[in-house]
Short mmCIF file of C-alpha atoms in Angstrom, two decimals:
data_model
loop_
_atom_site.label_atom_id
_atom_site.label_comp_id
_atom_site.label_asym_id
_atom_site.label_seq_id
_atom_site.Cartn_x
_atom_site.Cartn_y
_atom_site.Cartn_z
CA UNK A 1413 -14.66 20.11 -23.73
CA UNK A 1414 -11.88 18.96 -20.77
CA UNK A 1415 -11.92 15.61 -20.35
CA UNK A 1416 -9.39 13.14 -17.80
CA UNK A 1417 -6.77 12.16 -19.67
CA UNK A 1418 -5.55 8.81 -19.94
CA UNK A 1419 -1.89 7.91 -21.24
CA UNK A 1420 -1.61 5.16 -24.37
CA UNK A 1421 2.26 5.01 -22.87
CA UNK A 1422 5.30 6.84 -20.76
CA UNK A 1423 6.03 10.27 -21.41
CA UNK A 1424 9.64 10.22 -22.74
CA UNK A 1425 11.96 12.83 -22.54
CA UNK A 1426 13.53 14.17 -25.35
CA UNK A 1427 17.28 13.73 -25.75
CA UNK A 1428 19.72 15.94 -24.08
CA UNK A 1429 16.60 17.19 -21.59
CA UNK A 1430 16.57 13.55 -19.58
CA UNK A 1431 14.86 14.38 -15.95
CA UNK A 1432 19.17 13.60 -14.21
CA UNK A 1433 18.91 17.03 -13.06
CA UNK A 1434 20.21 16.85 -8.78
CA UNK A 1435 17.39 17.89 -6.55
CA UNK A 1436 19.78 20.44 -4.89
CA UNK A 1437 20.94 21.36 -8.92
CA UNK A 1438 16.95 22.14 -9.43
CA UNK A 1439 16.24 23.80 -6.00
CA UNK A 1440 19.24 26.05 -6.56
CA UNK A 1441 18.30 27.22 -10.11
CA UNK A 1442 14.79 27.22 -9.69
CA UNK A 1443 13.43 30.69 -10.12
CA UNK A 1444 10.09 32.25 -10.63
CA UNK A 1445 9.91 32.83 -14.72
CA UNK A 1446 7.62 35.76 -15.57
CA UNK A 1447 8.37 35.90 -19.54
CA UNK A 1448 7.94 32.54 -21.19
CA UNK A 1449 8.42 31.97 -25.21
CA UNK A 1450 4.89 32.01 -26.35
CA UNK A 1451 3.90 29.19 -28.81
CA UNK A 1452 5.84 26.22 -27.49
CA UNK A 1453 3.33 24.31 -26.18
CA UNK A 1454 3.59 20.75 -24.11
CA UNK A 1455 2.20 18.02 -25.28
CA UNK A 1456 -0.45 15.59 -23.00
CA UNK A 1457 2.35 13.00 -21.78
CA UNK A 1458 4.77 15.95 -20.55
CA UNK A 1459 1.50 17.36 -19.03
CA UNK A 1460 0.98 14.06 -17.26
CA UNK A 1461 4.10 13.43 -15.94
CA UNK A 1462 4.03 16.90 -14.29
CA UNK A 1463 0.68 15.93 -12.78
CA UNK A 1464 1.95 12.20 -12.11
CA UNK A 1465 5.20 13.84 -10.23
CA UNK A 1466 3.37 16.82 -8.32
CA UNK A 1467 0.89 14.00 -6.87
CA UNK A 1468 3.96 12.88 -5.00
CA UNK A 1469 3.82 15.25 -2.70
CA UNK A 1470 2.41 14.43 0.62
CA UNK A 1471 -0.48 15.06 1.92
CA UNK A 1472 -2.22 14.63 5.93
CA UNK A 1473 -3.19 11.00 6.17
CA UNK A 1474 -2.36 10.85 1.96
CA UNK A 1475 -5.71 12.52 1.97
CA UNK A 1476 -4.70 13.06 -1.83
CA UNK A 1477 -6.75 16.51 -1.22
CA UNK A 1478 -6.02 18.31 -4.43
CA UNK A 1479 -6.84 18.44 -8.27
CA UNK A 1480 -5.17 20.17 -11.27
CA UNK A 1481 -6.60 21.89 -14.28
CA UNK A 1482 -4.14 22.23 -17.13
CA UNK A 1483 -4.80 25.19 -19.49
CA UNK A 1484 -3.77 24.88 -22.18
CA UNK A 1485 -6.19 25.75 -25.37
CA UNK A 1486 -5.77 29.74 -26.80
CA UNK A 1487 -9.61 30.06 -25.30
CA UNK A 1488 -8.83 28.77 -21.71
CA UNK A 1489 -5.81 30.36 -21.42
CA UNK A 1490 -7.75 33.71 -22.02
CA UNK A 1491 -10.03 33.16 -19.47
CA UNK A 1492 -7.70 32.56 -17.12
CA UNK A 1493 -5.82 35.37 -18.08
CA UNK A 1494 -8.85 37.45 -17.40
CA UNK A 1495 -9.24 35.89 -13.98
CA UNK A 1496 -5.65 36.92 -13.24
CA UNK A 1497 -5.88 40.09 -14.00
CA UNK A 1498 -4.41 40.26 -17.45
CA UNK A 1499 -1.13 38.96 -16.38
CA UNK A 1500 0.79 37.76 -19.39
CA UNK A 1501 3.07 35.29 -18.43
CA UNK A 1502 -0.27 33.34 -18.65
CA UNK A 1503 -0.76 33.10 -21.90
CA UNK A 1504 2.62 32.97 -22.69
CA UNK A 1505 3.25 29.68 -20.80
CA UNK A 1506 2.51 26.74 -22.70
CA UNK A 1507 0.55 25.39 -19.81
CA UNK A 1508 -0.76 27.07 -16.58
CA UNK A 1509 -2.06 24.53 -13.82
CA UNK A 1510 -4.91 25.82 -11.75
CA UNK A 1511 -4.33 23.90 -8.42
CA UNK A 1512 -6.75 23.61 -6.47
CA UNK A 1513 -7.39 21.92 -2.87
CA UNK A 1514 -10.18 19.74 -2.62
CA UNK A 1515 -12.74 20.10 0.63
CA UNK A 1516 -13.99 17.56 2.67
CA UNK A 1517 -11.32 15.28 1.36
CA UNK A 1518 -11.90 13.09 4.45
CA UNK A 1519 -15.01 11.35 3.35
CA UNK A 1520 -13.16 10.13 0.66
CA UNK A 1521 -10.06 8.83 2.42
CA UNK A 1522 -11.16 5.07 3.06
CA UNK A 1523 -11.32 5.49 -1.17
CA UNK A 1524 -8.23 7.12 -1.66
CA UNK A 1525 -6.53 4.30 1.18
CA UNK A 1526 -7.89 1.55 -0.57
CA UNK A 1527 -4.40 0.56 -3.33
CA UNK A 1528 -2.24 1.17 -0.07
CA UNK A 1529 -3.86 -2.01 1.01
CA UNK A 1530 -4.16 -3.91 -1.54
CA UNK A 1531 0.06 -3.23 -2.48
CA UNK A 1532 0.01 -4.51 1.52
CA UNK A 1533 1.31 -1.56 2.85
CA UNK A 1534 -1.18 -0.69 4.94
CA UNK A 1535 -3.47 -3.17 6.67
CA UNK A 1536 -7.27 -2.67 7.04
CA UNK A 1537 -7.34 -2.12 11.03
CA UNK A 1538 -4.61 0.99 9.78
CA UNK A 1539 -6.81 2.47 7.28
CA UNK A 1540 -10.40 2.30 9.39
CA UNK A 1541 -8.29 4.04 12.91
CA UNK A 1542 -7.65 7.01 10.04
CA UNK A 1543 -10.84 6.92 8.59
CA UNK A 1544 -12.62 7.13 11.96
CA UNK A 1545 -8.78 9.91 13.28
CA UNK A 1546 -9.84 12.09 10.28
CA UNK A 1547 -13.91 11.72 10.24
CA UNK A 1548 -13.93 13.18 13.88
CA UNK A 1549 -12.32 16.55 13.53
CA UNK A 1550 -12.38 17.17 10.27
CA UNK A 1551 -16.36 16.88 9.65
CA UNK A 1552 -17.10 19.68 11.77
CA UNK A 1553 -14.33 21.57 10.95
CA UNK A 1554 -14.45 23.68 8.09
CA UNK A 1555 -11.30 26.13 9.07
CA UNK A 1556 -9.15 22.57 9.43
CA UNK A 1557 -10.82 21.03 5.93
CA UNK A 1558 -9.67 24.89 4.82
CA UNK A 1559 -6.22 24.92 6.32
CA UNK A 1560 -5.21 21.33 4.52
CA UNK A 1561 -6.88 22.16 1.14
CA UNK A 1562 -4.42 24.46 1.21
CA UNK A 1563 -1.23 23.39 2.43
CA UNK A 1564 -1.75 20.16 0.48
CA UNK A 1565 -1.89 22.31 -2.83
CA UNK A 1566 1.17 24.04 -2.14
CA UNK A 1567 3.30 20.68 -1.55
CA UNK A 1568 1.69 19.53 -4.90
CA UNK A 1569 2.44 23.05 -6.56
CA UNK A 1570 6.08 22.97 -5.39
CA UNK A 1571 6.82 19.71 -6.32
CA UNK A 1572 5.23 20.29 -9.93
CA UNK A 1573 7.68 23.55 -10.73
CA UNK A 1574 10.32 21.47 -9.15
CA UNK A 1575 9.38 18.37 -11.94
CA UNK A 1576 9.39 21.34 -14.59
CA UNK A 1577 12.84 22.15 -13.88
CA UNK A 1578 13.90 18.77 -14.04
CA UNK A 1579 12.52 18.43 -17.06
CA UNK A 1580 14.10 21.72 -18.73
CA UNK A 1581 11.10 23.83 -17.99
CA UNK A 1582 10.82 27.03 -16.45
CA UNK A 1583 7.91 27.70 -14.06
CA UNK A 1584 6.21 30.75 -11.77
CA UNK A 1585 3.95 29.79 -8.99
CA UNK A 1586 0.60 32.93 -9.24
CA UNK A 1587 -1.67 33.85 -6.35
CA UNK A 1588 -2.86 36.87 -7.88
CA UNK A 1589 -5.97 36.09 -9.33
CA UNK A 1590 -9.88 35.97 -8.87
CA UNK A 1591 -10.57 32.54 -7.56
CA UNK A 1592 -14.40 33.48 -7.73
CA UNK A 1593 -13.63 34.08 -11.68
CA UNK A 1594 -11.57 30.98 -11.76
CA UNK A 1595 -14.09 28.67 -9.92
CA UNK A 1596 -16.97 29.82 -12.39
CA UNK A 1597 -14.86 30.02 -15.58
CA UNK A 1598 -13.39 26.19 -15.11
CA UNK A 1599 -16.30 24.30 -13.30
CA UNK A 1600 -14.97 23.85 -9.46
CA UNK A 1601 -16.57 22.42 -7.46
CA UNK A 1602 -18.18 23.51 -3.79
CA UNK A 1603 -15.61 21.41 -2.14
CA UNK A 1604 -12.43 22.93 -5.01
CA UNK A 1605 -10.76 25.64 -3.59
CA UNK A 1606 -8.37 26.98 -6.12
CA UNK A 1607 -5.46 27.78 -4.02
CA UNK A 1608 -2.58 28.48 -6.99
CA UNK A 1609 -1.97 29.09 -10.49
CA UNK A 1610 1.49 27.36 -11.45
CA UNK A 1611 2.96 28.70 -15.19
CA UNK A 1612 4.97 26.12 -16.47
CA UNK A 1613 7.11 26.66 -20.41
CA UNK A 1614 10.11 27.34 -21.92
CA UNK A 1615 12.15 30.67 -19.79
CA UNK A 1616 12.85 33.44 -22.77
CA UNK A 1617 16.13 34.94 -22.07
CA UNK A 1618 14.87 37.94 -20.47
CA UNK A 1619 14.00 36.41 -16.79
CA UNK A 1620 16.04 37.24 -13.82
CA UNK A 1621 18.56 34.48 -12.18
CA UNK A 1622 17.29 33.14 -9.19
CA UNK A 1623 17.14 36.05 -6.17
CA UNK A 1624 19.69 36.41 -3.07
CA UNK A 1625 18.04 34.76 0.52
CA UNK A 1626 17.89 36.16 3.51
CA UNK A 1627 21.47 35.04 5.77
CA UNK A 1628 20.46 31.74 7.43
CA UNK A 1629 21.10 33.22 10.76
CA UNK A 1630 17.64 35.34 10.60
CA UNK A 1631 15.74 32.25 9.45
CA UNK A 1632 16.65 29.80 10.85
CA UNK A 1633 16.86 28.19 15.12
CA UNK A 1634 18.37 25.09 15.69
CA UNK A 1635 17.36 24.25 19.65
#
């Protein structure tokens, strides 16, 4: 049975695998890994470190409207692989993260911001104003709630992938899955939207390098 992880001590990176790769290098070397070395699991502390870093991603009002399910056991992988149309990398990767965006997150904003008040980062008046603003804009707008959930989960997914790259691991973002089946198999709440699967593990040698991108003049306008 799944349970919330409670770390006993900070994760220590193995020798030679320190997270000292620069952000620029991580971006320039990251690629979508389709072939992983099977039977190389990640332990709880490594998984917790990846998710802890992913939660440093931004979210509107600091809603933190996301949740992560780390699929690592063979049984869970088989169920997720079925929902992902049989994609082999779900089974071969060390772990496949289901990254969910949270709907109706405005109802929990005051709780989410409480640590910022306690740390003297925000004052209570500002928190009250934010709660009023987000409640007014979100509570009767399910489309906005969904858009915000997708934005936040996507930012968290990219942050997780860069964290994996910094740890010497490979990753692959996956949008090819049956969301309803994922929700059933993993007991998602009605307010949880499965936005993306991110497979993480040790890359095999048979992967493409990073594919060339469009020239900057085609995608950049400076005004």
